[in-house]
Amino acid sequence: GKLGVAFSGNPATVSNVADDSPVDVEVGDAVVSLILGDGTEMTQLSAKELAEELSKSSDDPDRKLSISTGDLISKGISGRSSSTSTVEIEIPRGKLGVAFCGDPATVSEIAGNSPVDVQVGDVVVSLILGNGKELTGMDSKELGEALSRSCDDPDRKLVISTGAAGRP
């Protein structure tokens, strides 16, 4: 249905919110991605592209906008904040001291000296490499291989879903 939110620019940024909008966003929030109910994720959309995709997906009850408010909380378009938040974490080169298991890859163990700010149970949404390439939908084995291949990349980041909204 109608969102009552206007976007401008590239990447798309919230430019206006109607008083009766069901969506919990504020002017200035940047759109990180649009995630459809089938899991398709579209990133780096301009305001025009976002408007087209939102129009095409208006019947999708499970679509979500990932919004960067400065703290990267993922919000469902229905207006309620989802019970999880998506956090982008910079990860240093070399060993991370974090073990993953399952599909999707989930943090299963953290070494006491790990430089990575994750908690057991956090689910890995994607790995973003320094060149901007984003790897998504990986199981723990695929993630481990991708992390090994990118161990010399100082600009890589993990996007994780925390299970708890607003974790500091």
mmCIF file of C-alpha atoms in Angstrom:
data_model
loop_
_atom_site.group_PDB
_atom_site.id
_atom_site.type_symbol
_atom_site.label_atom_id
_atom_site.label_comp_id
_atom_site.label_asym_id
_atom_site.label_seq_id
_atom_site.Cartn_x
_atom_site.Cartn_y
_atom_site.Cartn_z
ATOM 1 C CA GLY A 1 0.000 0.000 0.000
ATOM 2 C CA LYS A 2 0.852 3.703 0.162
ATOM 3 C CA LEU A 3 3.800 4.658 2.352
ATOM 4 C CA GLY A 4 3.387 8.423 2.579
ATOM 5 C CA VAL A 5 7.135 8.901 2.235
ATOM 6 C CA ALA A 6 8.962 10.907 -0.437
ATOM 7 C CA PHE A 7 12.541 10.167 -1.476
ATOM 8 C CA SER A 8 15.121 12.224 -3.352
ATOM 9 C CA GLY A 9 18.686 11.877 -4.555
ATOM 10 C CA ASN A 10 21.081 9.061 -5.294
ATOM 11 C CA PRO A 11 21.309 7.076 -3.116
ATOM 12 C CA ALA A 12 17.658 7.567 -2.146
ATOM 13 C CA THR A 13 17.148 9.656 0.984
ATOM 14 C CA VAL A 14 13.874 10.411 2.788
ATOM 15 C CA SER A 15 12.878 13.951 1.761
ATOM 16 C CA ASN A 16 9.358 14.155 3.216
ATOM 17 C CA VAL A 17 7.111 12.080 5.496
ATOM 18 C CA ALA A 18 3.318 12.532 5.469
ATOM 19 C CA ASP A 19 1.647 13.020 8.878
ATOM 20 C CA ASP A 20 -0.384 9.834 8.314
ATOM 21 C CA SER A 21 2.548 7.732 7.056
ATOM 22 C CA PRO A 22 2.625 4.225 8.584
ATOM 23 C CA VAL A 23 6.421 4.122 8.123
ATOM 24 C CA ASP A 24 8.753 4.942 11.005
ATOM 25 C CA VAL A 25 11.393 7.009 9.171
ATOM 26 C CA GLU A 26 12.636 10.572 9.393
ATOM 27 C CA VAL A 27 13.685 13.157 6.808
ATOM 28 C CA GLY A 28 17.383 12.619 6.085
ATOM 29 C CA ASP A 29 17.328 8.837 6.599
ATOM 30 C CA ALA A 30 19.205 7.125 3.750
ATOM 31 C CA VAL A 31 17.844 3.978 2.119
ATOM 32 C CA VAL A 32 20.446 1.199 2.316
ATOM 33 C CA SER A 33 18.335 -1.384 0.493
ATOM 34 C CA LEU A 34 14.870 -2.647 -0.366
ATOM 35 C CA ILE A 35 14.359 -6.293 0.618
ATOM 36 C CA LEU A 36 11.421 -8.112 -0.953
ATOM 37 C CA GLY A 37 9.466 -10.920 0.711
ATOM 38 C CA ASP A 38 11.229 -13.505 -1.494
ATOM 39 C CA GLY A 39 14.617 -12.374 -0.166
ATOM 40 C CA THR A 40 15.622 -10.291 -3.198
ATOM 41 C CA GLU A 41 17.674 -7.322 -1.986
ATOM 42 C CA MET A 42 18.211 -4.192 -4.078
ATOM 43 C CA THR A 43 20.950 -1.822 -2.925
ATOM 44 C CA GLN A 44 22.240 1.593 -4.025
ATOM 45 C CA LEU A 45 18.890 2.633 -5.498
ATOM 46 C CA SER A 46 18.309 6.215 -6.612
ATOM 47 C CA ALA A 47 15.056 7.865 -5.533
ATOM 48 C CA LYS A 48 13.587 7.176 -8.998
ATOM 49 C CA GLU A 49 14.611 3.483 -8.982
ATOM 50 C CA LEU A 50 13.334 3.061 -5.417
ATOM 51 C CA ALA A 51 9.961 4.605 -6.334
ATOM 52 C CA GLU A 52 9.638 2.194 -9.296
ATOM 53 C CA GLU A 53 10.528 -0.857 -7.179
ATOM 54 C CA LEU A 54 8.213 0.201 -4.327
ATOM 55 C CA SER A 55 5.393 0.637 -6.836
ATOM 56 C CA LYS A 56 6.069 -2.822 -8.360
ATOM 57 C CA SER A 57 6.161 -4.451 -4.914
ATOM 58 C CA SER A 58 3.199 -2.642 -3.305
ATOM 59 C CA ASP A 59 1.324 -5.957 -2.832
ATOM 60 C CA ASP A 60 4.273 -7.599 -1.013
ATOM 61 C CA PRO A 61 3.402 -7.677 2.733
ATOM 62 C CA ASP A 62 6.909 -8.816 3.733
ATOM 63 C CA ARG A 63 9.008 -6.188 1.980
ATOM 64 C CA LYS A 64 11.393 -4.166 4.128
ATOM 65 C CA LEU A 65 13.440 -1.021 3.754
ATOM 66 C CA SER A 66 16.860 -1.071 5.323
ATOM 67 C CA ILE A 67 17.386 2.522 6.479
ATOM 68 C CA SER A 68 20.583 4.172 7.624
ATOM 69 C CA THR A 69 19.692 6.595 10.392
ATOM 70 C CA GLY A 70 23.296 6.648 11.441
ATOM 71 C CA ASP A 71 22.670 3.495 13.494
ATOM 72 C CA LEU A 72 21.508 1.126 10.703
ATOM 73 C CA ILE A 73 18.245 -0.115 12.207
ATOM 74 C CA SER A 74 16.244 -2.194 9.750
ATOM 75 C CA LYS A 75 12.574 -1.283 9.725
ATOM 76 C CA GLY A 76 9.645 -3.128 8.212
ATOM 77 C CA ILE A 77 7.675 -1.003 5.764
ATOM 78 C CA SER A 78 4.533 -1.816 7.732
ATOM 79 C CA GLY A 79 5.841 0.788 10.167
ATOM 80 C CA ARG A 80 6.688 -1.389 13.140
ATOM 81 C CA SER A 81 10.368 -1.706 13.860
ATOM 82 C CA SER A 82 11.297 -5.324 13.378
ATOM 83 C CA SER A 83 12.640 -7.120 16.431
ATOM 84 C CA THR A 84 16.061 -7.373 14.838
ATOM 85 C CA SER A 85 18.447 -4.709 13.749
ATOM 86 C CA THR A 86 20.991 -4.835 10.983
ATOM 87 C CA VAL A 87 24.433 -3.590 11.901
ATOM 88 C CA GLU A 88 27.370 -2.962 9.588
ATOM 89 C CA ILE A 89 30.653 -3.849 11.280
ATOM 90 C CA GLU A 90 34.102 -3.019 9.984
ATOM 91 C CA ILE A 91 36.333 -6.051 10.313
ATOM 92 C CA PRO A 92 40.105 -5.821 10.408
ATOM 93 C CA ARG A 93 42.444 -7.827 8.217
ATOM 94 C CA GLY A 94 43.760 -11.121 9.496
ATOM 95 C CA LYS A 95 42.217 -13.496 12.029
ATOM 96 C CA LEU A 96 38.843 -12.476 13.454
ATOM 97 C CA GLY A 97 38.554 -14.910 16.357
ATOM 98 C CA VAL A 98 34.939 -15.663 15.471
ATOM 99 C CA ALA A 99 33.441 -19.061 14.596
ATOM 100 C CA PHE A 100 30.324 -19.444 12.444
ATOM 101 C CA CYS A 101 27.921 -22.343 11.980
ATOM 102 C CA GLY A 102 24.787 -23.105 9.976
ATOM 103 C CA ASP A 103 22.945 -21.685 6.996
ATOM 104 C CA PRO A 104 22.678 -18.729 7.030
ATOM 105 C CA ALA A 105 26.040 -18.293 8.756
ATOM 106 C CA THR A 106 25.500 -17.572 12.457
ATOM 107 C CA VAL A 107 28.079 -16.576 15.083
ATOM 108 C CA SER A 108 28.665 -19.683 17.220
ATOM 109 C CA GLU A 109 31.772 -18.759 19.205
ATOM 110 C CA ILE A 110 33.899 -15.674 19.901
ATOM 111 C CA ALA A 111 37.491 -15.729 21.137
ATOM 112 C CA GLY A 112 38.218 -13.498 24.132
ATOM 113 C CA ASN A 113 40.690 -11.469 22.064
ATOM 114 C CA SER A 114 38.433 -11.089 19.011
ATOM 115 C CA PRO A 115 38.536 -7.564 17.521
ATOM 116 C CA VAL A 116 35.038 -8.028 16.024
ATOM 117 C CA ASP A 117 31.944 -6.590 17.754
ATOM 118 C CA VAL A 118 29.509 -9.509 17.383
ATOM 119 C CA GLN A 119 27.601 -11.729 19.770
ATOM 120 C CA VAL A 120 26.809 -15.461 19.671
ATOM 121 C CA GLY A 121 23.562 -15.858 17.722
ATOM 122 C CA ASP A 122 24.147 -12.896 15.391
ATOM 123 C CA VAL A 123 23.289 -13.885 11.793
ATOM 124 C CA VAL A 124 25.531 -12.746 8.933
ATOM 125 C CA VAL A 125 23.459 -10.942 6.280
ATOM 126 C CA SER A 126 26.383 -10.178 3.975
ATOM 127 C CA LEU A 127 30.096 -9.573 3.590
ATOM 128 C CA ILE A 128 30.977 -6.314 1.817
ATOM 129 C CA LEU A 129 34.440 -6.255 0.283
ATOM 130 C CA GLY A 130 36.587 -3.134 -0.018
ATOM 131 C CA ASN A 131 35.796 -2.936 -3.746
ATOM 132 C CA GLY A 132 32.070 -2.639 -2.955
ATOM 133 C CA LYS A 133 31.143 -6.198 -3.938
ATOM 134 C CA GLU A 134 28.533 -7.602 -1.547
ATOM 135 C CA LEU A 135 28.288 -11.357 -0.900
ATOM 136 C CA THR A 136 24.943 -12.475 0.520
ATOM 137 C CA GLY A 137 23.140 -15.691 1.436
ATOM 138 C CA MET A 138 26.248 -17.576 2.549
ATOM 139 C CA ASP A 139 26.354 -20.592 4.829
ATOM 140 C CA SER A 140 29.140 -20.820 7.423
ATOM 141 C CA LYS A 141 31.498 -22.719 5.072
ATOM 142 C CA GLU A 142 31.075 -20.189 2.226
ATOM 143 C CA LEU A 143 31.516 -17.284 4.648
ATOM 144 C CA GLY A 144 34.681 -18.833 6.064
ATOM 145 C CA GLU A 145 36.136 -19.218 2.568
ATOM 146 C CA ALA A 146 35.185 -15.636 1.622
ATOM 147 C CA LEU A 147 36.721 -14.282 4.848
ATOM 148 C CA SER A 148 39.930 -16.258 4.160
ATOM 149 C CA ARG A 149 40.124 -14.918 0.591
ATOM 150 C CA SER A 150 39.596 -11.327 1.824
ATOM 151 C CA CYS A 151 41.878 -11.476 4.903
ATOM 152 C CA ASP A 152 44.170 -8.765 3.447
ATOM 153 C CA ASP A 153 41.252 -6.403 2.644
ATOM 154 C CA PRO A 154 41.345 -3.574 5.236
ATOM 155 C CA ASP A 155 37.991 -2.162 4.088
ATOM 156 C CA ARG A 156 35.807 -5.259 4.331
ATOM 157 C CA LYS A 157 32.646 -5.157 6.450
ATOM 158 C CA LEU A 158 30.166 -7.666 7.830
ATOM 159 C CA VAL A 159 26.463 -6.853 7.862
ATOM 160 C CA ILE A 160 24.852 -8.786 10.693
ATOM 161 C CA SER A 161 21.329 -9.134 11.975
ATOM 162 C CA THR A 162 21.418 -9.001 15.772
ATOM 163 C CA GLY A 163 18.268 -10.606 17.090
ATOM 164 C CA ALA A 164 17.893 -7.673 19.523
ATOM 165 C CA ALA A 165 16.717 -4.257 18.433
ATOM 166 C CA GLY A 166 18.889 -1.352 19.402
ATOM 167 C CA ARG A 167 21.875 -3.304 20.659
ATOM 168 C CA PRO A 168 24.531 -0.679 21.405
#
